[in-house]
PDB file of C-alpha atoms in Angstrom:
ATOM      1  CA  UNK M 662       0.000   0.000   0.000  1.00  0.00           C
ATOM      2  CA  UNK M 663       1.340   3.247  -0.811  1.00  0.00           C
ATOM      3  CA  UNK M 664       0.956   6.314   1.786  1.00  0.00           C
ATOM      4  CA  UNK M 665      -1.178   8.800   0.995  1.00  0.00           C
ATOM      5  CA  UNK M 666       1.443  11.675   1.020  1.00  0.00           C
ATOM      6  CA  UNK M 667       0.702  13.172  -2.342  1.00  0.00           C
ATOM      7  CA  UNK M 668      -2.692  14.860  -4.053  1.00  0.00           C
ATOM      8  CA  UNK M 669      -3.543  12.931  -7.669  1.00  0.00           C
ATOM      9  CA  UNK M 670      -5.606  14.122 -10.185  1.00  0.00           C
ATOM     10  CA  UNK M 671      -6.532  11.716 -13.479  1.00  0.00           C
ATOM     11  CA  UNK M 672      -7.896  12.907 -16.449  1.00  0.00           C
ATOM     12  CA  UNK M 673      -9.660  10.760 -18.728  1.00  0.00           C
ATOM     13  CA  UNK M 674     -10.169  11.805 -22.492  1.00  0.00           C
ATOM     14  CA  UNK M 675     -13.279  10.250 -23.805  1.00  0.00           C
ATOM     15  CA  UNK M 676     -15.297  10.318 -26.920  1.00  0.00           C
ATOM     16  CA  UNK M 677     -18.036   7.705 -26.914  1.00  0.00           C
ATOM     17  CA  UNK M 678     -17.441   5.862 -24.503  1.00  0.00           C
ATOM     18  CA  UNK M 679     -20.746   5.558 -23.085  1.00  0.00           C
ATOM     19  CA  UNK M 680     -20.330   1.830 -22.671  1.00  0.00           C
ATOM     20  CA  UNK M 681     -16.537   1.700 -20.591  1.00  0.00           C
ATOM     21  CA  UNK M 682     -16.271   5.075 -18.801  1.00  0.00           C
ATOM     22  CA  UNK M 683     -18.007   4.311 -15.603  1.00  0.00           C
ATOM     23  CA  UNK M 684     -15.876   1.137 -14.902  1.00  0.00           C
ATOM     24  CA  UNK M 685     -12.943   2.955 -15.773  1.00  0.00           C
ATOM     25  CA  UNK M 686     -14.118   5.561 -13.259  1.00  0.00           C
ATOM     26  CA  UNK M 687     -15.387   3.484 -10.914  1.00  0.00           C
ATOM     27  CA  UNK M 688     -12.022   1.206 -10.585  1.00  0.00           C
ATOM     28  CA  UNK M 689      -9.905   4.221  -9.872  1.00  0.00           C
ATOM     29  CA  UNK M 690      -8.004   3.403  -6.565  1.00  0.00           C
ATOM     30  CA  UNK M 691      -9.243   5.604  -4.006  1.00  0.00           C
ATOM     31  CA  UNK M 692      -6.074   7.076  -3.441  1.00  0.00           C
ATOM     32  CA  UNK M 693      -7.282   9.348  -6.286  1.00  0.00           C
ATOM     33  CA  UNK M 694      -8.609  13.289  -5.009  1.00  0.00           C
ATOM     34  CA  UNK M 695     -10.058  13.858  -8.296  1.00  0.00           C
ATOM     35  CA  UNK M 696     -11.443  12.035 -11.530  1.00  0.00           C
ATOM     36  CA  UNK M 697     -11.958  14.994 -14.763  1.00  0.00           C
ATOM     37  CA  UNK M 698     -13.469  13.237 -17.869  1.00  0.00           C
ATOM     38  CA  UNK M 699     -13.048  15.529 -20.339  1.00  0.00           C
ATOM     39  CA  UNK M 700     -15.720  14.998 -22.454  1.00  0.00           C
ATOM     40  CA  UNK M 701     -14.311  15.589 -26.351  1.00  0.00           C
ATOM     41  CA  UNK M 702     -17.579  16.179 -28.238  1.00  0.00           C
ATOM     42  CA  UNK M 703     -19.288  12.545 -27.959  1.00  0.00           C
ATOM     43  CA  UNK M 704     -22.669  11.878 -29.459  1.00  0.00           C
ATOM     44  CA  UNK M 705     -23.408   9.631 -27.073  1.00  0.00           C
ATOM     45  CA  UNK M 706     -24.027   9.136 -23.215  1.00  0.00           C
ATOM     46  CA  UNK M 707     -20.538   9.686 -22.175  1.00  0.00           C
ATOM     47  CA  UNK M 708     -20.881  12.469 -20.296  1.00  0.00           C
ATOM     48  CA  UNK M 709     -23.989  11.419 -18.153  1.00  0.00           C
ATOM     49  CA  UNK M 710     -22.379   8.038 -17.528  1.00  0.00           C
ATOM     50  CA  UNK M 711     -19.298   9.480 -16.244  1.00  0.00           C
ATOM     51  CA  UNK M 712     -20.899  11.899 -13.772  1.00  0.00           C
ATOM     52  CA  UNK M 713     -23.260   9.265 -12.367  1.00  0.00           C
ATOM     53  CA  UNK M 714     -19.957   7.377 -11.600  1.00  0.00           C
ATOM     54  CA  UNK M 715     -18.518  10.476  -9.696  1.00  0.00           C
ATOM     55  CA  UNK M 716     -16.334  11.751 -12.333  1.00  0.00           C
ATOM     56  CA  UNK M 717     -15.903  15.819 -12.638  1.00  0.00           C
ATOM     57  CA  UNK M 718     -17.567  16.002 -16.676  1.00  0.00           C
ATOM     58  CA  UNK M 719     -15.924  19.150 -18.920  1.00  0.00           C
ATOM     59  CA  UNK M 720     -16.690  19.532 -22.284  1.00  0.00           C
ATOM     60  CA  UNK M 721     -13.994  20.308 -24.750  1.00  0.00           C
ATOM     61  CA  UNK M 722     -15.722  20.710 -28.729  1.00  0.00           C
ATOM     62  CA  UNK M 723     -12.939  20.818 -30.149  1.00  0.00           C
ATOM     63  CA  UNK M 724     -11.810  17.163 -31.359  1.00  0.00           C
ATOM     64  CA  UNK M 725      -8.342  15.999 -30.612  1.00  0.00           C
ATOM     65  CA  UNK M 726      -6.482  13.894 -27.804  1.00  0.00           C
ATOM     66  CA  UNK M 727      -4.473  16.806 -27.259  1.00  0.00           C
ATOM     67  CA  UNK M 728      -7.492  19.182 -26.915  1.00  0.00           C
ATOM     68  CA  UNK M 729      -9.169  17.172 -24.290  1.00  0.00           C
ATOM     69  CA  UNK M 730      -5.895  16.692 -21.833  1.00  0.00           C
ATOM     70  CA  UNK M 731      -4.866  20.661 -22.131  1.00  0.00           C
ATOM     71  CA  UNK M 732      -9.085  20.914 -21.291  1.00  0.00           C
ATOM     72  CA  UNK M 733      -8.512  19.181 -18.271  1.00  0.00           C
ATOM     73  CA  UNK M 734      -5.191  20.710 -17.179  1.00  0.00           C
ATOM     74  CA  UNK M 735      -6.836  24.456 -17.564  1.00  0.00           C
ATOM     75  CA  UNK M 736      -9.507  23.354 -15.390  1.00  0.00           C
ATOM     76  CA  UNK M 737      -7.309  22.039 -12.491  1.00  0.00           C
ATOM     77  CA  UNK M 738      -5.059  25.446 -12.939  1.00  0.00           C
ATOM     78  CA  UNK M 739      -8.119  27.740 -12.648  1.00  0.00           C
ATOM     79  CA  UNK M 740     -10.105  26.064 -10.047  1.00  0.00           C
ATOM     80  CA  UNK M 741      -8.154  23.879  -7.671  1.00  0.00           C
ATOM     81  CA  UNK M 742      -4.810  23.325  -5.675  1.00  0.00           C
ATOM     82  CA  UNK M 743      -2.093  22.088  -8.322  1.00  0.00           C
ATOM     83  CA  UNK M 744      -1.834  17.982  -8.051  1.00  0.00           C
ATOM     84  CA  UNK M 745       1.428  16.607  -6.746  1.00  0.00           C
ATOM     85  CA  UNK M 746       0.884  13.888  -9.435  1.00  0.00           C
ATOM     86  CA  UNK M 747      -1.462  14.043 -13.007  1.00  0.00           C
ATOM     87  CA  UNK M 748      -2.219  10.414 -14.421  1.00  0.00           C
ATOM     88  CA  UNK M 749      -3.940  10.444 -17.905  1.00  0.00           C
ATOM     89  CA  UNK M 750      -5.960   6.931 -18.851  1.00  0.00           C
ATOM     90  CA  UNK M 751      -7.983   6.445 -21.813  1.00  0.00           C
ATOM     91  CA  UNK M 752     -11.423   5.910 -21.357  1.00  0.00           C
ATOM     92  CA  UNK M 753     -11.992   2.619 -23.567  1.00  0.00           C
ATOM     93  CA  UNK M 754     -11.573   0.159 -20.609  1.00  0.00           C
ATOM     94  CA  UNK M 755      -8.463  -1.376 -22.203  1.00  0.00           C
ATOM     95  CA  UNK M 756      -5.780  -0.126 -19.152  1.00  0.00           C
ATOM     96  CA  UNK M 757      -6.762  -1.226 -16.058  1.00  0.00           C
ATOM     97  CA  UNK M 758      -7.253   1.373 -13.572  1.00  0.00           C
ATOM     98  CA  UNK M 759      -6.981  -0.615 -10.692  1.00  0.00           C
ATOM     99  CA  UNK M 760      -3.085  -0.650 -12.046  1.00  0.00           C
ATOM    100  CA  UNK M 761      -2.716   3.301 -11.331  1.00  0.00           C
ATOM    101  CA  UNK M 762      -1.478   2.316  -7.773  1.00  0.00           C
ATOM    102  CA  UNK M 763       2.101   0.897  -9.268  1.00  0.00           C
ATOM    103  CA  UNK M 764       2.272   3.942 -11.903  1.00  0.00           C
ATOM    104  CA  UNK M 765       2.587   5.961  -9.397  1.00  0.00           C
ATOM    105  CA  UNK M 766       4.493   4.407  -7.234  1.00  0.00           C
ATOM    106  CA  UNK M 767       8.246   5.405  -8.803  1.00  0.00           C
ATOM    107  CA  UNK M 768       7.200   8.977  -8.530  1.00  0.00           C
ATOM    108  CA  UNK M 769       6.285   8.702  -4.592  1.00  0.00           C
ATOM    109  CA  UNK M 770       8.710   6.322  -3.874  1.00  0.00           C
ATOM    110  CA  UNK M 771      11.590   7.357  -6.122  1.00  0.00           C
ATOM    111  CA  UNK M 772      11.134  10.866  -7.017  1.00  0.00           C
ATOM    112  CA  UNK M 773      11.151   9.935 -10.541  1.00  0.00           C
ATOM    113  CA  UNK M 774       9.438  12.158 -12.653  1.00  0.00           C
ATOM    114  CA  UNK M 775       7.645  10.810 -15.162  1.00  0.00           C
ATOM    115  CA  UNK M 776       6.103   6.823 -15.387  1.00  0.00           C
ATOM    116  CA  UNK M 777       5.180   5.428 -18.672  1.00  0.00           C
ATOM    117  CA  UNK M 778       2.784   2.552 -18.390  1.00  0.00           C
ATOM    118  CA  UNK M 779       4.384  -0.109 -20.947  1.00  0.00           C
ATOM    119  CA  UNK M 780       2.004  -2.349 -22.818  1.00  0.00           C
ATOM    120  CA  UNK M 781       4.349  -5.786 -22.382  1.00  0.00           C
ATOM    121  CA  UNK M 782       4.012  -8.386 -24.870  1.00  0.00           C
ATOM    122  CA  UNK M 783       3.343 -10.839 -22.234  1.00  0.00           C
ATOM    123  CA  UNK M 784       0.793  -8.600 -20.180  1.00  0.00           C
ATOM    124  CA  UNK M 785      -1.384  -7.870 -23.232  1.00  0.00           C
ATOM    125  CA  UNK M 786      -4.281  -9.812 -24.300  1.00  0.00           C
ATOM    126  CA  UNK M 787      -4.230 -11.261 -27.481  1.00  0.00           C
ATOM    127  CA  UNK M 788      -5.393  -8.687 -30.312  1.00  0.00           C
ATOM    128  CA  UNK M 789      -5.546  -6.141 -27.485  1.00  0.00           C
ATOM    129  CA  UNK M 790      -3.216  -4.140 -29.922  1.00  0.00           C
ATOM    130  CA  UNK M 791      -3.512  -4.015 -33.753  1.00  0.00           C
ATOM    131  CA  UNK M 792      -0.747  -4.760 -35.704  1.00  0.00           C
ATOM    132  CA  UNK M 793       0.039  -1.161 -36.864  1.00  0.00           C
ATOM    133  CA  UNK M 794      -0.169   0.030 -33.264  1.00  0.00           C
ATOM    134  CA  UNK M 795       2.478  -2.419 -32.471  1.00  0.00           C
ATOM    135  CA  UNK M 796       4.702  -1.574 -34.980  1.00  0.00           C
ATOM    136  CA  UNK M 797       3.919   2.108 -34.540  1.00  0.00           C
ATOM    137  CA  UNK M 798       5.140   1.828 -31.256  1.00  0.00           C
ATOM    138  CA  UNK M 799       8.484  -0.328 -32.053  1.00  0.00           C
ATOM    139  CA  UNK M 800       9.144   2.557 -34.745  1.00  0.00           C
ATOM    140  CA  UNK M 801       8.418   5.364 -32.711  1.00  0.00           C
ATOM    141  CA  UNK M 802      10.554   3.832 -29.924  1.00  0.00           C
ATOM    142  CA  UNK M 803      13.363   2.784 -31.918  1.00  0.00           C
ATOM    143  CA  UNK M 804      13.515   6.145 -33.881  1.00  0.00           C
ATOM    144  CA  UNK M 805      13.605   8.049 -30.053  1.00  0.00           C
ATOM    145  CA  UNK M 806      16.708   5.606 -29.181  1.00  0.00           C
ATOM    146  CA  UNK M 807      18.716   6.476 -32.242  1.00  0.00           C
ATOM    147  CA  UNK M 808      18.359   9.759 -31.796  1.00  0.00           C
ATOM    148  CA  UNK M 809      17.914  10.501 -28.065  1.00  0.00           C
ATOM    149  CA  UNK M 810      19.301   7.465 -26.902  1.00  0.00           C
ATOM    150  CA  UNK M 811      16.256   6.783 -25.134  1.00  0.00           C
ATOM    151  CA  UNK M 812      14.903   3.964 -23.326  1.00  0.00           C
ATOM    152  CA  UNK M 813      11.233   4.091 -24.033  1.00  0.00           C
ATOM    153  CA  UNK M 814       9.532   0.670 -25.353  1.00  0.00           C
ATOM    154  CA  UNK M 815       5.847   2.273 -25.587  1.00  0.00           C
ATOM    155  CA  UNK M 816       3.853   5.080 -26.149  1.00  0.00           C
ATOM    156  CA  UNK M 817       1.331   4.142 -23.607  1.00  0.00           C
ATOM    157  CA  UNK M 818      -1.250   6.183 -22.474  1.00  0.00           C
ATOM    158  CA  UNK M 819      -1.654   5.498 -19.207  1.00  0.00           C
ATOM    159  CA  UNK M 820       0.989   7.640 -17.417  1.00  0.00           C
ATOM    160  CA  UNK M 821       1.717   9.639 -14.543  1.00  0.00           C
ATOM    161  CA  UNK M 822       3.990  12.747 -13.985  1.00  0.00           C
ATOM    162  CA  UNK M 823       4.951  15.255 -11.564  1.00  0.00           C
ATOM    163  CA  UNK M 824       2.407  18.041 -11.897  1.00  0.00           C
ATOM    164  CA  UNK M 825       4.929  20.586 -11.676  1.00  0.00           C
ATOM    165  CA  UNK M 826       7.241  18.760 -14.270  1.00  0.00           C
ATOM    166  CA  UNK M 827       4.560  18.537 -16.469  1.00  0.00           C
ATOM    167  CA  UNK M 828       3.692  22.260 -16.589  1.00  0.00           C
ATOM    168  CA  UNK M 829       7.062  23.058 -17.833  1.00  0.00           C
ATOM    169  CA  UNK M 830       6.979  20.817 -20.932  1.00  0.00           C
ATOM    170  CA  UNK M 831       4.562  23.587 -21.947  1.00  0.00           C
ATOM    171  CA  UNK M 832       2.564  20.691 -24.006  1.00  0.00           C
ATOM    172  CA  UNK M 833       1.122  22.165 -26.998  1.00  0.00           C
ATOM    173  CA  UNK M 834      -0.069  18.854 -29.391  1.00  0.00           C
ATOM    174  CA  UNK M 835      -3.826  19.277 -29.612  1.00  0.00           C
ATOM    175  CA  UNK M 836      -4.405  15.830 -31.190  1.00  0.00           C
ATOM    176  CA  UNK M 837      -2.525  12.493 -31.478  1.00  0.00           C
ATOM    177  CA  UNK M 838       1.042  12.986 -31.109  1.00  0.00           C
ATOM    178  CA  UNK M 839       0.218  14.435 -27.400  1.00  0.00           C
ATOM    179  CA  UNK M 840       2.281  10.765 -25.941  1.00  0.00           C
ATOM    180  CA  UNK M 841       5.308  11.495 -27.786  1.00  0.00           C
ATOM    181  CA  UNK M 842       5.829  14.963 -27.496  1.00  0.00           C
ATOM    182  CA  UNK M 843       5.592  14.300 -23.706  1.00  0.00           C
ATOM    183  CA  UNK M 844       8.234  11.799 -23.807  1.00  0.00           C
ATOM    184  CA  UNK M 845      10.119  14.004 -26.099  1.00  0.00           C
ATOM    185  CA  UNK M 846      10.089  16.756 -24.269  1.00  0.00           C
ATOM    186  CA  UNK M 847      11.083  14.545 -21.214  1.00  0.00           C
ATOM    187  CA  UNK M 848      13.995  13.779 -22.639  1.00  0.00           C
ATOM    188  CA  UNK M 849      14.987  17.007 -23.868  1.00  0.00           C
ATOM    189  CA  UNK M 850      14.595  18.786 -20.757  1.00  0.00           C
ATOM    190  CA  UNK M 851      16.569  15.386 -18.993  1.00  0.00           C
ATOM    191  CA  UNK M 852      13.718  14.863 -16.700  1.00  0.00           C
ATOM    192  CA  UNK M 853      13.732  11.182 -15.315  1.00  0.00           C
ATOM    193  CA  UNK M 854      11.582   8.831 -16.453  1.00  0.00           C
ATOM    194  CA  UNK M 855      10.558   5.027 -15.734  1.00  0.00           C
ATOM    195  CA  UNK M 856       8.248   2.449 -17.393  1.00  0.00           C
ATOM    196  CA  UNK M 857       6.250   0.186 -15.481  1.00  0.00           C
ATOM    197  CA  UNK M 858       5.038  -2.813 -17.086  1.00  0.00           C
ATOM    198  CA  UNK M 859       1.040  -3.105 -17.232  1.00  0.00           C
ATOM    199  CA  UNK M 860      -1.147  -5.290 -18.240  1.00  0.00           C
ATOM    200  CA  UNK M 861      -3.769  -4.238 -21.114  1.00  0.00           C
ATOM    201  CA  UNK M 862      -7.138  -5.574 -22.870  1.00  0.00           C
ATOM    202  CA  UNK M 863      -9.436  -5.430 -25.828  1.00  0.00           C
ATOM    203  CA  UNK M 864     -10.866  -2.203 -25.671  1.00  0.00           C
ATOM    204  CA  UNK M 865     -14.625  -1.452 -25.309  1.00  0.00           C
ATOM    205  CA  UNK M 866     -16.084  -0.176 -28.622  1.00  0.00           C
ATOM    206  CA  UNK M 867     -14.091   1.187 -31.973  1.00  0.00           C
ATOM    207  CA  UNK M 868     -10.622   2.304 -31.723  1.00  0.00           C
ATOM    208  CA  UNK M 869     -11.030   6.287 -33.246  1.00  0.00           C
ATOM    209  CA  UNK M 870      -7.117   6.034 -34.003  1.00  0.00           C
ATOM    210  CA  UNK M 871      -5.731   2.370 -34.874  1.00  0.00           C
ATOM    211  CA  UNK M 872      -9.730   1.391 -35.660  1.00  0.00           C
ATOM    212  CA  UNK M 873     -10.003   3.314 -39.225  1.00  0.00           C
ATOM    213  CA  UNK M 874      -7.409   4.115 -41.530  1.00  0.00           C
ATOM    214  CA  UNK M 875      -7.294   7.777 -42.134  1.00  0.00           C
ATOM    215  CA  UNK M 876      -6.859   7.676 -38.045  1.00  0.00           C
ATOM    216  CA  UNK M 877      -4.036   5.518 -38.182  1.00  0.00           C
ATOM    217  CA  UNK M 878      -1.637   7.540 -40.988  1.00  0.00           C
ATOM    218  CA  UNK M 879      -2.873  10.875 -39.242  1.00  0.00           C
ATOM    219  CA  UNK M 880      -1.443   9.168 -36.056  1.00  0.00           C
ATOM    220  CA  UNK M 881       1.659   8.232 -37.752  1.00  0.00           C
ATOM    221  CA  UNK M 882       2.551  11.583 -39.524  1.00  0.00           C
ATOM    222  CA  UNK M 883       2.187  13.352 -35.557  1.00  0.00           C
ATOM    223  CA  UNK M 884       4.034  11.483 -33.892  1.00  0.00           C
ATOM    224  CA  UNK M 885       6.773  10.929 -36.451  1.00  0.00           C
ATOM    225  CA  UNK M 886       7.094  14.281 -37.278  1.00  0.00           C
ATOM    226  CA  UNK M 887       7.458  15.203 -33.375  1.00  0.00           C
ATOM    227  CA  UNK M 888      10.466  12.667 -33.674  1.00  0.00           C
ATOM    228  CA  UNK M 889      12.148  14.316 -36.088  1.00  0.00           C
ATOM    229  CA  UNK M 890      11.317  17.523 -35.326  1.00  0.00           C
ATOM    230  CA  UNK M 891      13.042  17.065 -32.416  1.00  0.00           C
ATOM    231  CA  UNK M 892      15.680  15.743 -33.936  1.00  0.00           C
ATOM    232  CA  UNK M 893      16.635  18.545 -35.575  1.00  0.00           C
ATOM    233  CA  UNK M 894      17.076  21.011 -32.545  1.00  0.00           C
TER     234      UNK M 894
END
């Protein structure tokens, strides 16, 4: 059991996810202060479903990953004490929250100061992961080790940083390539990071990224072109 010596907020991007938000919500370890679903323009019951599970519900129109995190961080800068710790965790089921107790864990225990939930071959259920997500993420990964000399295997959403560390990446990606420009940006500013190895699961519902193909290539243009973008500085 970890003590209870630092405030978390989680923020949950969600679009559609009428069906897997409240047990996402609802499995969050109650070590948690605060649960934002950010809301990012759903058609469906999303919104009611996470506020009957206790969530805090914003709305953010604008449609993007990247829109609905920043959404989330402006809310806890305007109306609440900063966080010691921020966790983000999709909204599809496919993480599972009760897990949020070991990404923390190197940041309370080791002052680390960002934790990257890593999607292990042996953790994941079969077809959990498409086969262009998996070799998005060996790219991706592989690309950041040549040039950075990183040691990132995933681009995992499920993550926790130091509030305070996060604020000064002054994250700007308002859509997909939010993961990477975090890690990038880690690196860059040689903050110190960790991966924890979690286990993951066929998501509720339609992927919006890896599930169509004009998600996946707009996917892979971001978050290469944060890679080499970086590269270049």
């Amino acid at each position: 059991m970890l003590p209870i010596c630092k405030t978390i907020k989680v923020i949950i991007p969600a679009f559609n996810e009428e069906k897997s938000i409240a047990r996402v919500v609802e499995e969050i370890p109650p070590i948690v202060d605060e649960i934002i679903v950010v809301n990012n323009n759903s058609t469906d019951n999303t919104e009611a479903e996470a506020g009957k599970a206790g969530a805090t519900v914003l709305t953010e129109h604008r449609k993007g990953y990247g829109y609905a995190c920043l959404k989330g961080i402006n809310y806890i800068d305007k109306t609440s004490k900063p966080p010691d710790i921020i966790v983000f965790i999709d909204g599809d089921y496919s993480d599972y929250p009760g897990e949020l107790t070991k990404i923390v864990a190197p940041i309370i225990e080791d002052d680390v100061d960002l934790v990257i939930g890593a999607r292990a071959k042996h953790l994941r259920e079969k077809h959990s992961m498409t086969p262009q997500q998996i070799f998005g993420n060996w790219l991706a990964t592989f690309l950041m080790r040549l040039f950075f000399n990183a040691t990132f295997t995933d681009l995992g959403p499920f993550r926790a940083m130091k509030y305070d560390k996060l604020k000064m990446l002054g994250m700007t990606d308002k859509t997909y390539g939010w993961t990477v420009e975090m890690q990038l940006k880690t690196i860059k500013r040689k903050l110190v990071y960790t991966e924890v190895p979690v286990r993951y699961r066929k998501r509720i519902g339609v992927s919006k990224v890896s599930g169509t193909v004009k998600g996946t290539i707009f996917a892979a243009v971001k978050i290469l072109g944060w890679i080499f973008k970086y590269s270049l500085k």
